[in-house]
PDB file of C-alpha atoms in Angstrom:
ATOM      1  CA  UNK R  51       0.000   0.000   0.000  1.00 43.00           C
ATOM      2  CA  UNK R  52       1.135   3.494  -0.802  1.00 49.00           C
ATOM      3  CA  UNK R  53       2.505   5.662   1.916  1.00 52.00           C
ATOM      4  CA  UNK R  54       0.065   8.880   1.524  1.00 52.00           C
ATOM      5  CA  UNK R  55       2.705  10.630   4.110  1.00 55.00           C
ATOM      6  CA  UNK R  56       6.016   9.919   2.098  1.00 66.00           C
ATOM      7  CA  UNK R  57       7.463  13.364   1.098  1.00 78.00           C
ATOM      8  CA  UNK R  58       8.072  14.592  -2.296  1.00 84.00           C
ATOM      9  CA  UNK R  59       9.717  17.233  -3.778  1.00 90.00           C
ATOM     10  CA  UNK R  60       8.601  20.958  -4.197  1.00 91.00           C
ATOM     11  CA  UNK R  61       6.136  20.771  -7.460  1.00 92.00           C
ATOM     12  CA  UNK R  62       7.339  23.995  -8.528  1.00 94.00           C
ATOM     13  CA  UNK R  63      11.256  23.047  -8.127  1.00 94.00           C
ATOM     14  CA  UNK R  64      10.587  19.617 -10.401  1.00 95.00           C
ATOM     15  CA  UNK R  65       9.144  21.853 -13.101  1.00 95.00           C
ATOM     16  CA  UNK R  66      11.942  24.159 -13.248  1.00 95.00           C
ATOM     17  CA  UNK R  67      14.375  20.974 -12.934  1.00 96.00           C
ATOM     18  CA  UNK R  68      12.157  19.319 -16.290  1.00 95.00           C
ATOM     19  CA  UNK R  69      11.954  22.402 -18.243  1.00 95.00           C
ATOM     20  CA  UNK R  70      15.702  23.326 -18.361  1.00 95.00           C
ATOM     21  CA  UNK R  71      16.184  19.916 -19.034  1.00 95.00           C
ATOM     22  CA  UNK R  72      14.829  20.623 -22.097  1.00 94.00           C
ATOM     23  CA  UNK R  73      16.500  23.752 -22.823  1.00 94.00           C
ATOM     24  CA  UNK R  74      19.694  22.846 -20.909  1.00 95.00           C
ATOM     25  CA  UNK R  75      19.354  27.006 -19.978  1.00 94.00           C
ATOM     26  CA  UNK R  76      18.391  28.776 -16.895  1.00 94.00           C
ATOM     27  CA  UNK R  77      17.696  31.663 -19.002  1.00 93.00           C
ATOM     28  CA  UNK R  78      15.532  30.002 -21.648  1.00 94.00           C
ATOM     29  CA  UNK R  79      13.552  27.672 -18.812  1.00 94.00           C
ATOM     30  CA  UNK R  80      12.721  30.971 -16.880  1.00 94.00           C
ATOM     31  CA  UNK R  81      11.779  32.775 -20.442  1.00 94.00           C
ATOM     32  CA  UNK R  82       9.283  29.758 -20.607  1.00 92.00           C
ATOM     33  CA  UNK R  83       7.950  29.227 -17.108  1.00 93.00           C
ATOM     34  CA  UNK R  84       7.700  33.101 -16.257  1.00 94.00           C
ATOM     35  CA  UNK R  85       9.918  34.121 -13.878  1.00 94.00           C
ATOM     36  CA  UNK R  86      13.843  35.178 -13.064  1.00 95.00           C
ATOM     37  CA  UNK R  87      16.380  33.415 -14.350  1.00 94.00           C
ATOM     38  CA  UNK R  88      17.826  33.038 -10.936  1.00 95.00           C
ATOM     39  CA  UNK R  89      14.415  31.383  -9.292  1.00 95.00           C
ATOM     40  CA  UNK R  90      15.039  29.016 -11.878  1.00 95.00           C
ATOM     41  CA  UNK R  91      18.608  28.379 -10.653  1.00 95.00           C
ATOM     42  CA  UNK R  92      17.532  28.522  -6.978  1.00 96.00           C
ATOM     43  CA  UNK R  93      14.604  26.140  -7.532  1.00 96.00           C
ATOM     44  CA  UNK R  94      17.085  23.456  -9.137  1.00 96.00           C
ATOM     45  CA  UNK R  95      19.944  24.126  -6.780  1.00 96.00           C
ATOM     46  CA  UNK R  96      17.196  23.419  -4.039  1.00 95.00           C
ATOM     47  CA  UNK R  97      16.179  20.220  -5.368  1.00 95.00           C
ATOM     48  CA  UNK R  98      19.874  18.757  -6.029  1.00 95.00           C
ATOM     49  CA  UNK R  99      20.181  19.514  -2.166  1.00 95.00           C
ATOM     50  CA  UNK R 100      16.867  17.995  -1.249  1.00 92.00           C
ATOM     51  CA  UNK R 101      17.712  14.900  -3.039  1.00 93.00           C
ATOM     52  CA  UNK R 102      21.627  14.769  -2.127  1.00 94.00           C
ATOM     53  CA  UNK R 103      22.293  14.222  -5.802  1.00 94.00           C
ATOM     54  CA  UNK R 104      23.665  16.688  -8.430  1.00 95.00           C
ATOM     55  CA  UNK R 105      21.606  16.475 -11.334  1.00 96.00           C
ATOM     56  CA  UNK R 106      23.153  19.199 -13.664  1.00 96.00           C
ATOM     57  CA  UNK R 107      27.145  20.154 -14.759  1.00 95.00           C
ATOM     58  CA  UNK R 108      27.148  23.770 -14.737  1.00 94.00           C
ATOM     59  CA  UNK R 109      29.253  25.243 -17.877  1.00 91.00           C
ATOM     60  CA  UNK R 110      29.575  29.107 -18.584  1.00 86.00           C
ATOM     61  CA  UNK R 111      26.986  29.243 -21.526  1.00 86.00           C
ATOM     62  CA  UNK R 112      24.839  26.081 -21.114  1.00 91.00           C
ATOM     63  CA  UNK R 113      24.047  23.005 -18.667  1.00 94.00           C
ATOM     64  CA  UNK R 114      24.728  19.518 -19.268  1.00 95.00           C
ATOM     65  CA  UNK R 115      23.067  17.033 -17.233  1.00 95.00           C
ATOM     66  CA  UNK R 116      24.355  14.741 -15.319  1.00 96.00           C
ATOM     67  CA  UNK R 117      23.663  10.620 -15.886  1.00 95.00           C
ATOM     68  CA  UNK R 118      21.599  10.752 -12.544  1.00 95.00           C
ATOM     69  CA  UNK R 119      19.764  14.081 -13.454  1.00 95.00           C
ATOM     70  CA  UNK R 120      19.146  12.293 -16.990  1.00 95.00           C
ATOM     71  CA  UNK R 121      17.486   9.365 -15.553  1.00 95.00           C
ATOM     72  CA  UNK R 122      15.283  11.170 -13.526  1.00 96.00           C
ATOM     73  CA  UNK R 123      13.922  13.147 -15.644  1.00 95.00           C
ATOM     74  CA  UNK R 124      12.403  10.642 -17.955  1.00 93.00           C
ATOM     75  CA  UNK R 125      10.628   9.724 -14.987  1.00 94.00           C
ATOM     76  CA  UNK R 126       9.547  13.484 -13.775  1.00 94.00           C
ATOM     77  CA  UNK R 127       8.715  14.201 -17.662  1.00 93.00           C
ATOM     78  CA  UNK R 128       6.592  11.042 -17.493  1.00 93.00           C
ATOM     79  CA  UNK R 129       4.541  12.218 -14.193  1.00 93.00           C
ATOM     80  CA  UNK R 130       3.844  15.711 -15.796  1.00 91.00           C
ATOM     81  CA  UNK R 131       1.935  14.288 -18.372  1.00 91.00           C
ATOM     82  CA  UNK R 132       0.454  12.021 -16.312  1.00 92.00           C
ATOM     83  CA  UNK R 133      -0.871  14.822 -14.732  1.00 90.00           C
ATOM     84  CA  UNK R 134      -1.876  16.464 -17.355  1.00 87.00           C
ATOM     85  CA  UNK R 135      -3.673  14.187 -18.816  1.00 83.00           C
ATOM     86  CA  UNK R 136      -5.694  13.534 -15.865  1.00 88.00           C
ATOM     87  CA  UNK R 137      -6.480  16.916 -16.189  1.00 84.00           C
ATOM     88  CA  UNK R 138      -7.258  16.960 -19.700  1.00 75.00           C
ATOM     89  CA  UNK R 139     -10.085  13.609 -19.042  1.00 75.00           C
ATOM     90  CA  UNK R 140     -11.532  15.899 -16.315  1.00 77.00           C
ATOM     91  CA  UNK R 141     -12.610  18.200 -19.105  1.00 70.00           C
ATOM     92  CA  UNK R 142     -16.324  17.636 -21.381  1.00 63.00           C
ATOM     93  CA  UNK R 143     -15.164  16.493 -24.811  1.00 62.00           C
ATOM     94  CA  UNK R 144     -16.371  19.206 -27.526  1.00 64.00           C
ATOM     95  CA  UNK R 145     -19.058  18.820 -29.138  1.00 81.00           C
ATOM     96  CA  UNK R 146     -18.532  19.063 -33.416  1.00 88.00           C
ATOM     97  CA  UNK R 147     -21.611  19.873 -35.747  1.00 92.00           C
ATOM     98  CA  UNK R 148     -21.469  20.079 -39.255  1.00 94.00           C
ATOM     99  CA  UNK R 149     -24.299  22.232 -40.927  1.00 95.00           C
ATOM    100  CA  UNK R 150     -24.645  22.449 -44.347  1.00 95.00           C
ATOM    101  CA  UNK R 151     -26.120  25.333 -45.831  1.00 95.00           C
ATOM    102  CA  UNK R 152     -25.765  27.080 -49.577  1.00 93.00           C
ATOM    103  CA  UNK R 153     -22.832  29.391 -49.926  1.00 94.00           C
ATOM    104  CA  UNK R 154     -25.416  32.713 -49.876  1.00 95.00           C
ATOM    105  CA  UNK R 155     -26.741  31.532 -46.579  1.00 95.00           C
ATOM    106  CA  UNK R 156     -23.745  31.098 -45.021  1.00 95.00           C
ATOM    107  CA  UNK R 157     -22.265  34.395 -46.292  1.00 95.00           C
ATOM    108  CA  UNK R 158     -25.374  36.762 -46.270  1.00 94.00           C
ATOM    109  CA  UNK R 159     -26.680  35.081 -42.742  1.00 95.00           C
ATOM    110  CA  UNK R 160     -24.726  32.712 -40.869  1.00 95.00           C
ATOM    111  CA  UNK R 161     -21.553  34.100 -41.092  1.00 94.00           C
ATOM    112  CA  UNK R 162     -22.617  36.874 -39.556  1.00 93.00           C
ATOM    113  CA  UNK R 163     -23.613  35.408 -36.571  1.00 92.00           C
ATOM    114  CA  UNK R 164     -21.327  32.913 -35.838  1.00 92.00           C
ATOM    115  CA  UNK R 165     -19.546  35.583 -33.128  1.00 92.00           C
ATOM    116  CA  UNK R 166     -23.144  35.232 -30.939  1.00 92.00           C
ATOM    117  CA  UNK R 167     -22.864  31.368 -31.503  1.00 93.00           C
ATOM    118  CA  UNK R 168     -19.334  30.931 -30.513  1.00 91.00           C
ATOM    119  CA  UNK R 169     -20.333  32.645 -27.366  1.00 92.00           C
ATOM    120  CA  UNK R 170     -23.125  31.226 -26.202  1.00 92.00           C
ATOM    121  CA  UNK R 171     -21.731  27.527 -27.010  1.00 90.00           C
ATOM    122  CA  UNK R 172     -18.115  27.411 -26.468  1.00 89.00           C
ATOM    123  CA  UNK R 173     -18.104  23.911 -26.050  1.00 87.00           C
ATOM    124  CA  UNK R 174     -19.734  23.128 -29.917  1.00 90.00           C
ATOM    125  CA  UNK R 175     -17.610  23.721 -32.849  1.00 90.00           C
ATOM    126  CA  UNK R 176     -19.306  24.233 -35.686  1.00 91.00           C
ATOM    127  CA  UNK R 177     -18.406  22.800 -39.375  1.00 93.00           C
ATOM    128  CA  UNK R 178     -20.003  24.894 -42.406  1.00 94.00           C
ATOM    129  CA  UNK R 179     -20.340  22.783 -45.258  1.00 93.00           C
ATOM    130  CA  UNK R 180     -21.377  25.196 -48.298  1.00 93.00           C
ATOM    131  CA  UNK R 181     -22.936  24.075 -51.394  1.00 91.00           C
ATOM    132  CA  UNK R 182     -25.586  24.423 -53.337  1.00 87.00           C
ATOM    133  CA  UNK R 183     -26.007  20.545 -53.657  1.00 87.00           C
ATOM    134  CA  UNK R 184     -28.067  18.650 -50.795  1.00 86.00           C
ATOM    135  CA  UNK R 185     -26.240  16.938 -48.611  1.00 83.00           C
ATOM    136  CA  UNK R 186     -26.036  13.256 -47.053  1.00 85.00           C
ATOM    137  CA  UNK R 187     -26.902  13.215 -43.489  1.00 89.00           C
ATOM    138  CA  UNK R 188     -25.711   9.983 -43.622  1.00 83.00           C
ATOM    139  CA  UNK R 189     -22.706   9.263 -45.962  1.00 83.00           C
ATOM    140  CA  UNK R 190     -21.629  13.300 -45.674  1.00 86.00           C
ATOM    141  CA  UNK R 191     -21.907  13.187 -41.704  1.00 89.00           C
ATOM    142  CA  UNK R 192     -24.106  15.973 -41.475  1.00 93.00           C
ATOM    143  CA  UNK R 193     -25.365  17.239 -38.371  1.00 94.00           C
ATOM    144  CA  UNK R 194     -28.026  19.756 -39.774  1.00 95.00           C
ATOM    145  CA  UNK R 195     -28.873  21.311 -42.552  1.00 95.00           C
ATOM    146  CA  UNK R 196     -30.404  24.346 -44.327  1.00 95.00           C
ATOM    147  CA  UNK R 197     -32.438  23.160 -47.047  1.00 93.00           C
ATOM    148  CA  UNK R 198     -34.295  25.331 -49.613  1.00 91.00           C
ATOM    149  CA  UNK R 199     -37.402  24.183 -51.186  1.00 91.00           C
ATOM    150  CA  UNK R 200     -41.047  22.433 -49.523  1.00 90.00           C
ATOM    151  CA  UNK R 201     -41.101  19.594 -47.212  1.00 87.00           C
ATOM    152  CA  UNK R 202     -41.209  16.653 -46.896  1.00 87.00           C
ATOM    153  CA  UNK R 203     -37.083  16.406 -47.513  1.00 88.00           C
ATOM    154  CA  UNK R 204     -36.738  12.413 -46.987  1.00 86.00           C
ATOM    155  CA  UNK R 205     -37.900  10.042 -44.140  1.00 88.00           C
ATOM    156  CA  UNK R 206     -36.617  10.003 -40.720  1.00 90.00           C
ATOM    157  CA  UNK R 207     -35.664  14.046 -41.385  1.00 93.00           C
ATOM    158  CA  UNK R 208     -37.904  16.640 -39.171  1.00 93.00           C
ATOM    159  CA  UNK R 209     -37.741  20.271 -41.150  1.00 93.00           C
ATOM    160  CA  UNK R 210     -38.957  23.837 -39.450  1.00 93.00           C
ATOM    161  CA  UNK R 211     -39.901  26.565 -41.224  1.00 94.00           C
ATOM    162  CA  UNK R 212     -36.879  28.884 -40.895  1.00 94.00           C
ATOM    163  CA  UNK R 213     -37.211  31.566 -43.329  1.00 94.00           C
ATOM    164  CA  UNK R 214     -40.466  32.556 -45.852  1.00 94.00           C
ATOM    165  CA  UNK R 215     -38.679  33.414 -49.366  1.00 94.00           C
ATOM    166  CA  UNK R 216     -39.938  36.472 -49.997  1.00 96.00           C
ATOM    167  CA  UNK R 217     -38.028  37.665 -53.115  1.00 97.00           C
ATOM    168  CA  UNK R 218     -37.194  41.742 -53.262  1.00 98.00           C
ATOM    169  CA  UNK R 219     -36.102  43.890 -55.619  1.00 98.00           C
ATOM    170  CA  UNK R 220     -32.735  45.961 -54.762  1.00 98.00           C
ATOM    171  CA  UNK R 221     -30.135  48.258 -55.788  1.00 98.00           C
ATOM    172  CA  UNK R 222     -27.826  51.070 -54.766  1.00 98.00           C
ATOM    173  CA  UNK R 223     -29.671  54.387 -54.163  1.00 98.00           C
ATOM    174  CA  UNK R 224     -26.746  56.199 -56.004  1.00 97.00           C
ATOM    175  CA  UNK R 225     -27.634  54.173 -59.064  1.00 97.00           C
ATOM    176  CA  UNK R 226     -31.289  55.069 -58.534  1.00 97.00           C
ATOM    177  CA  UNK R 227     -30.255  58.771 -57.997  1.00 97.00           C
ATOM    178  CA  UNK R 228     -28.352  58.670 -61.192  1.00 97.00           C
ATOM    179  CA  UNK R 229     -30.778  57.061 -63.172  1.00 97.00           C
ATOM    180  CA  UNK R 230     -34.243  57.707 -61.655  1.00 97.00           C
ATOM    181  CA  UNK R 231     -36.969  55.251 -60.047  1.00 97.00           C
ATOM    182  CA  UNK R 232     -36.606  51.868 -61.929  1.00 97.00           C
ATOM    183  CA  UNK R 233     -40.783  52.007 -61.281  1.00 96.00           C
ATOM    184  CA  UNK R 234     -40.873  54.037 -63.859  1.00 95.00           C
ATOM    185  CA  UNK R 235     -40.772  51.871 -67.492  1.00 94.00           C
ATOM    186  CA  UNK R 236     -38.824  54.764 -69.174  1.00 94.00           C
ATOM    187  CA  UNK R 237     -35.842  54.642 -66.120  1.00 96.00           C
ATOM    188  CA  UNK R 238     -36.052  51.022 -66.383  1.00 96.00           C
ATOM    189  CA  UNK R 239     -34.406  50.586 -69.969  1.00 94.00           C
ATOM    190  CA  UNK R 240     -31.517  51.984 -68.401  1.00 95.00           C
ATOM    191  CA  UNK R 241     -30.657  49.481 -65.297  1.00 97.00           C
ATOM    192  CA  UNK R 242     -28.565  45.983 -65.257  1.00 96.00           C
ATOM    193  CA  UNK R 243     -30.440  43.319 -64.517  1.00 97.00           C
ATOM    194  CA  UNK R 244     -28.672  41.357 -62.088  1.00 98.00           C
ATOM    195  CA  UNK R 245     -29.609  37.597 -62.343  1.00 97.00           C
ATOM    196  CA  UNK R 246     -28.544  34.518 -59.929  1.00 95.00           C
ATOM    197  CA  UNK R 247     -29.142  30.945 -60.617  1.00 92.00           C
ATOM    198  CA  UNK R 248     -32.998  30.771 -59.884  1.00 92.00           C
ATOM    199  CA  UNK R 249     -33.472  33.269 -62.491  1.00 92.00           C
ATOM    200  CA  UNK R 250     -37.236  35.495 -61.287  1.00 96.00           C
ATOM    201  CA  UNK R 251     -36.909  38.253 -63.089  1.00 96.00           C
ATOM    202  CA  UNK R 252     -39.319  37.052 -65.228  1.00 95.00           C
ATOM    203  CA  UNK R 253     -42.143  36.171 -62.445  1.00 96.00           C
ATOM    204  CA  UNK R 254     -40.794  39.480 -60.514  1.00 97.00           C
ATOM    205  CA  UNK R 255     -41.442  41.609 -64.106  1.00 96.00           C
ATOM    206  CA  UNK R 256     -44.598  40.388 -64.397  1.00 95.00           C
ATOM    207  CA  UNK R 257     -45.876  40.898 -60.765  1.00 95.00           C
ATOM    208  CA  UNK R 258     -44.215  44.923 -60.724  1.00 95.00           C
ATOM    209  CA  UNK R 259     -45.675  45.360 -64.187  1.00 95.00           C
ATOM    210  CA  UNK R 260     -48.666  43.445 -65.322  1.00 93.00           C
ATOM    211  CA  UNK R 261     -49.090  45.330 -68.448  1.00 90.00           C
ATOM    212  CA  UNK R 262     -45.989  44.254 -69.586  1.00 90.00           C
ATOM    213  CA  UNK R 263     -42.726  46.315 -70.039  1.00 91.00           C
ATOM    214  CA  UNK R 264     -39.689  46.786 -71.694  1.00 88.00           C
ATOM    215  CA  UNK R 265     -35.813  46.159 -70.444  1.00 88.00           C
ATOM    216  CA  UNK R 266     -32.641  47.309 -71.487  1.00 84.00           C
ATOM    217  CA  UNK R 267     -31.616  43.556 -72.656  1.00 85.00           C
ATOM    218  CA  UNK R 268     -28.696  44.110 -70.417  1.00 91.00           C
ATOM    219  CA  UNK R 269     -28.149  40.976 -67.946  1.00 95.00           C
ATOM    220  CA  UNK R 270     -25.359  40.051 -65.796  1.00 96.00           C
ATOM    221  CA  UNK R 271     -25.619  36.262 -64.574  1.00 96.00           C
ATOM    222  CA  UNK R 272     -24.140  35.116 -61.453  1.00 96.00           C
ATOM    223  CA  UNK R 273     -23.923  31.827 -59.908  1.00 93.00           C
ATOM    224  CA  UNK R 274     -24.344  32.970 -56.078  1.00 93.00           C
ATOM    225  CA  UNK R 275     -27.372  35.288 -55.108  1.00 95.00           C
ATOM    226  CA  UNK R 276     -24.689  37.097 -52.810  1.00 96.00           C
ATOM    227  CA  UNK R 277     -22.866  37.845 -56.058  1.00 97.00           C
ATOM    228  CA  UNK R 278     -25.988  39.435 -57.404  1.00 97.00           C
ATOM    229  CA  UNK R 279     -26.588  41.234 -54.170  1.00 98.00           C
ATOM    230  CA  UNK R 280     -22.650  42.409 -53.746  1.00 97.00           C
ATOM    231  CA  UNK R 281     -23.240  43.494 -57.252  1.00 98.00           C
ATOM    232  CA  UNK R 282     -26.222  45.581 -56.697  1.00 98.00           C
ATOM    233  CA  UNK R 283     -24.412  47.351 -53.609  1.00 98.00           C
ATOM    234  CA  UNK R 284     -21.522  48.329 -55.759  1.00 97.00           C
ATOM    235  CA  UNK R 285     -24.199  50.227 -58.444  1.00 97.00           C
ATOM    236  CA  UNK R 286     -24.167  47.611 -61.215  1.00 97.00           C
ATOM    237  CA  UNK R 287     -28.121  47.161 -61.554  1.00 97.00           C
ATOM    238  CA  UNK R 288     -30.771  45.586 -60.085  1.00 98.00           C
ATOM    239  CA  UNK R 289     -30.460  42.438 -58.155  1.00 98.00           C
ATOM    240  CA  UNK R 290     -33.652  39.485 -56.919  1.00 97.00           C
ATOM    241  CA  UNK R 291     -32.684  38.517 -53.125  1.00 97.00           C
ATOM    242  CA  UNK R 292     -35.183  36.674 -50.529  1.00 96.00           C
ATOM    243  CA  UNK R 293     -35.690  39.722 -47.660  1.00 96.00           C
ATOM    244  CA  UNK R 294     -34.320  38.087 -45.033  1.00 94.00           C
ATOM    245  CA  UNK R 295     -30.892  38.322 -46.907  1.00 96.00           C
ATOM    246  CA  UNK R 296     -30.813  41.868 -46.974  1.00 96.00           C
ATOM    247  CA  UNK R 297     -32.501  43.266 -44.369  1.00 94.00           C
ATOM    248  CA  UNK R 298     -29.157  44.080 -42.947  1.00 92.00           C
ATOM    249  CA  UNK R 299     -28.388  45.990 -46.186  1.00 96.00           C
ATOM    250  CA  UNK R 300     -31.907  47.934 -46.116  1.00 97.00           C
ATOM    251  CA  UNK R 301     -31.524  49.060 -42.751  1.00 96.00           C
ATOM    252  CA  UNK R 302     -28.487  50.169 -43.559  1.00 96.00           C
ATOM    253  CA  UNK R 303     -29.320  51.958 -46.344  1.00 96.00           C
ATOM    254  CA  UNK R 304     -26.156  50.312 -48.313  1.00 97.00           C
ATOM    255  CA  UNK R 305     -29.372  49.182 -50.407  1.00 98.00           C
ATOM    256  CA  UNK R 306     -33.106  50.149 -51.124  1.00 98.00           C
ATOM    257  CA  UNK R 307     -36.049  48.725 -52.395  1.00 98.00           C
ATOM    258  CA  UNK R 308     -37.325  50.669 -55.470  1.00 97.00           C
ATOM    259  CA  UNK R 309     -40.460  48.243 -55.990  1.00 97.00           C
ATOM    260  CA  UNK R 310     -42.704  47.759 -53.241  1.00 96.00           C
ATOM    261  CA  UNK R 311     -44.495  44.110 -55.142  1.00 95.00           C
ATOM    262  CA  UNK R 312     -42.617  41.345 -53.840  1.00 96.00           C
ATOM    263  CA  UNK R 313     -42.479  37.789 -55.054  1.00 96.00           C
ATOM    264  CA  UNK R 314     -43.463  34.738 -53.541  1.00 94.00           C
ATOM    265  CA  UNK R 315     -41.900  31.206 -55.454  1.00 90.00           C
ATOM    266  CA  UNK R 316     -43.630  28.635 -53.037  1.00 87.00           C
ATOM    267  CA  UNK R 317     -40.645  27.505 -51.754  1.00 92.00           C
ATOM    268  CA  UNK R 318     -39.227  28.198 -48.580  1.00 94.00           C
ATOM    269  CA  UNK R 319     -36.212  27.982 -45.831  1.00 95.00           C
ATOM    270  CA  UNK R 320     -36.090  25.082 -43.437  1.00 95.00           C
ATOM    271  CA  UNK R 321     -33.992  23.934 -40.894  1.00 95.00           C
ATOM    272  CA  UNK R 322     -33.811  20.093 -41.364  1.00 95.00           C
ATOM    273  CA  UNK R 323     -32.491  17.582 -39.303  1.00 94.00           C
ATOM    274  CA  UNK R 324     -32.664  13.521 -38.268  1.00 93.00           C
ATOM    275  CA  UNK R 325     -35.037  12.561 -36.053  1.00 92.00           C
ATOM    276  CA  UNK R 326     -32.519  10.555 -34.328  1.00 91.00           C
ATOM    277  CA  UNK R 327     -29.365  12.905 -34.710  1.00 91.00           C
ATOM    278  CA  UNK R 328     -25.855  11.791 -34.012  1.00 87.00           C
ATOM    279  CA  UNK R 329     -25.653  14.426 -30.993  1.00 88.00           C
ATOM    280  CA  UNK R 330     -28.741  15.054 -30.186  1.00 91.00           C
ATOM    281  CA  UNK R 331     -28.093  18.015 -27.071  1.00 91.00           C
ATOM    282  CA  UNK R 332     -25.908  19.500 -29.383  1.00 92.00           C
ATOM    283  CA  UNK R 333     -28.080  19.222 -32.233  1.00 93.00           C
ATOM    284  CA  UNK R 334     -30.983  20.843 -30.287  1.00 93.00           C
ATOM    285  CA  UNK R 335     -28.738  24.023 -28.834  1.00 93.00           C
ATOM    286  CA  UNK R 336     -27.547  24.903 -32.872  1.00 94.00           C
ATOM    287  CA  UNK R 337     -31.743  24.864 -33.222  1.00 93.00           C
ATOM    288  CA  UNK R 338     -32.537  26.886 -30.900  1.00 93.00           C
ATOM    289  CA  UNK R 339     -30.062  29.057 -31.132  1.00 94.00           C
ATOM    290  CA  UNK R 340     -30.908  29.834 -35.209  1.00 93.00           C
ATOM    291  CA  UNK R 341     -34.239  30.067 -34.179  1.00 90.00           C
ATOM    292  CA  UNK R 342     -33.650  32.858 -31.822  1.00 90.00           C
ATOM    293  CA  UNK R 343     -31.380  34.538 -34.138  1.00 89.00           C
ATOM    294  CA  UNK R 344     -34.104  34.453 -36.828  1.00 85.00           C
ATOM    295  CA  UNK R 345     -36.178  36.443 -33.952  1.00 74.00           C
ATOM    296  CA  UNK R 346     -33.484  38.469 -32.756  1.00 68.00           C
ATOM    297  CA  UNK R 347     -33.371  37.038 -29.797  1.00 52.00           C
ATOM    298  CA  UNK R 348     -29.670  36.568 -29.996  1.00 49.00           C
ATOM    299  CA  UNK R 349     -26.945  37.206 -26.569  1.00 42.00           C
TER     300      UNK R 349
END
């Protein structure tokens, strides 16, 4: 049995003795550890005389240790990580998510927020997987997804209703200063139409003007709505965005709405997951918590 009353040596003079071990320099084991070079020297000189034993040959520039002092400090080495790994098992394993959302989500909204998230939930790191094509719960190992369109998205997947898609009209209101209220069919010949992959100008032309009206014919085509959108900030035309990626923007005034119609597409924002998630605490906090960001209940 051990003997709980057997002494051992200062803590704070073994770490010195390890650490310039490892430098084989008072001056560099004090630079690491925080204090005076000579506490370091003190600490050691105080443990050789503890111990009886000489455990370093001092030379003018560096240290050499001796064969005892080499010995024992594969041992002492050997108990500090002991230690600290004890320590380290005392401590909740994080928790990793991976979300995967399209690359304008996770620009125009997510991104955004992830300063709140990290926060609130420390102990959850967060993968973004963004991409416009739907991803695997399964053979992807996603966590939780943003997914764009009407449920139902599969079997054994619960979806919420995160976001209505309720496509605006925007642009720069310098470029609507220069050259007048798009409203107006004459101003209109002279704007940019801004297009992204899902392509509603047509519906959204037909809703603002359902007499029919004529366009300039010039179209820039992007890939990413947030091009479209980055586009319309910078004065380049008129850009189709769901509201709840640029409400930022409007209440900013970086952009304005020169049509008041907007356009519904019958498909919507949900935030989908397994009904039997992988981590199912964490998976519930990353819900709640874009849930209350969607409210502005955030911090």
């Amino acid at each position: 049995m051990a003997d709980g009353n057997r002494r051992l040596p200062p803590l704070n003079a073994l770490r010195a003795f390890e650490v310039a071990s490892r430098h084989l320099n008072f001056r560099l084991a004090a630079e690491e550890l925080g204090v005076t070079q000579g506490a370091v020297a003190q600490q050691v000189r105080g443990l050789e005389t503890s111990l009886g034993l000489k455990l370093f040959e001092r030379h003018t520039r560096t240290l050499a240790l001796t064969d005892v002092g080499r010995s024992y400090v594969g041992n002492i080495s050997r108990a500090f990580e002991l230690i600290s790994d004890a320590t380290e098992a005392l401590k909740p394993e994080p928790r990793h998510l991976t979300i995967s959302v399209t690359p304008t989500f996770a620009s125009r909204w997510l991104i955004p927020r992830l300063p709140d998230f990290t926060e609130m939930h420390p102990d959850i790191g967060l993968r973004i997987l963004a991409t416009d094509r739907i991803s695997n719960f399964q053979t992807d190992a996603v966590d939780l997804a943003v997914r764009y369109g009407r449920p139902p998205f599969g079997p054994g997947l619960i979806a919420d209703l995160l976001y209505e898609n309720v496509i605006v009209a925007v642009a720069s209101p310098l470029l609507i200063e220069k050259l007048g209220p798009p409203t107006q069919p004459e101003n209109l010949r002279h704007y940019a139409l801004l297009h992204d992959a899902h392509d509603f100008w047509p519906q959204f032309l037909d809703v603002a003007f359902p007499a029919g009206v004529a366009t300039s014919g010039k179209n820039i085509r992007f890939n990413q709505t947030s091009l479209a959108i980055e586009a319309a900030a910078a004065g380049q035309g008129l850009a189709l965005a769901s509201l709840f990626f640029v409400t930022d923007d409007l209440g900013s005034r970086r952009l304005v709405r020169p049509f008041t119609p907007e356009l519904r597409v019958g498909a919507d924002f949900y935030l989908v997951s397994p009904r039997k998630p992988r981590h199912p605490a964490a998976v519930l906090e990353v819900r709640e918590w874009m849930s209350a960001a969607k409210a502005g209940r955030m911090g």
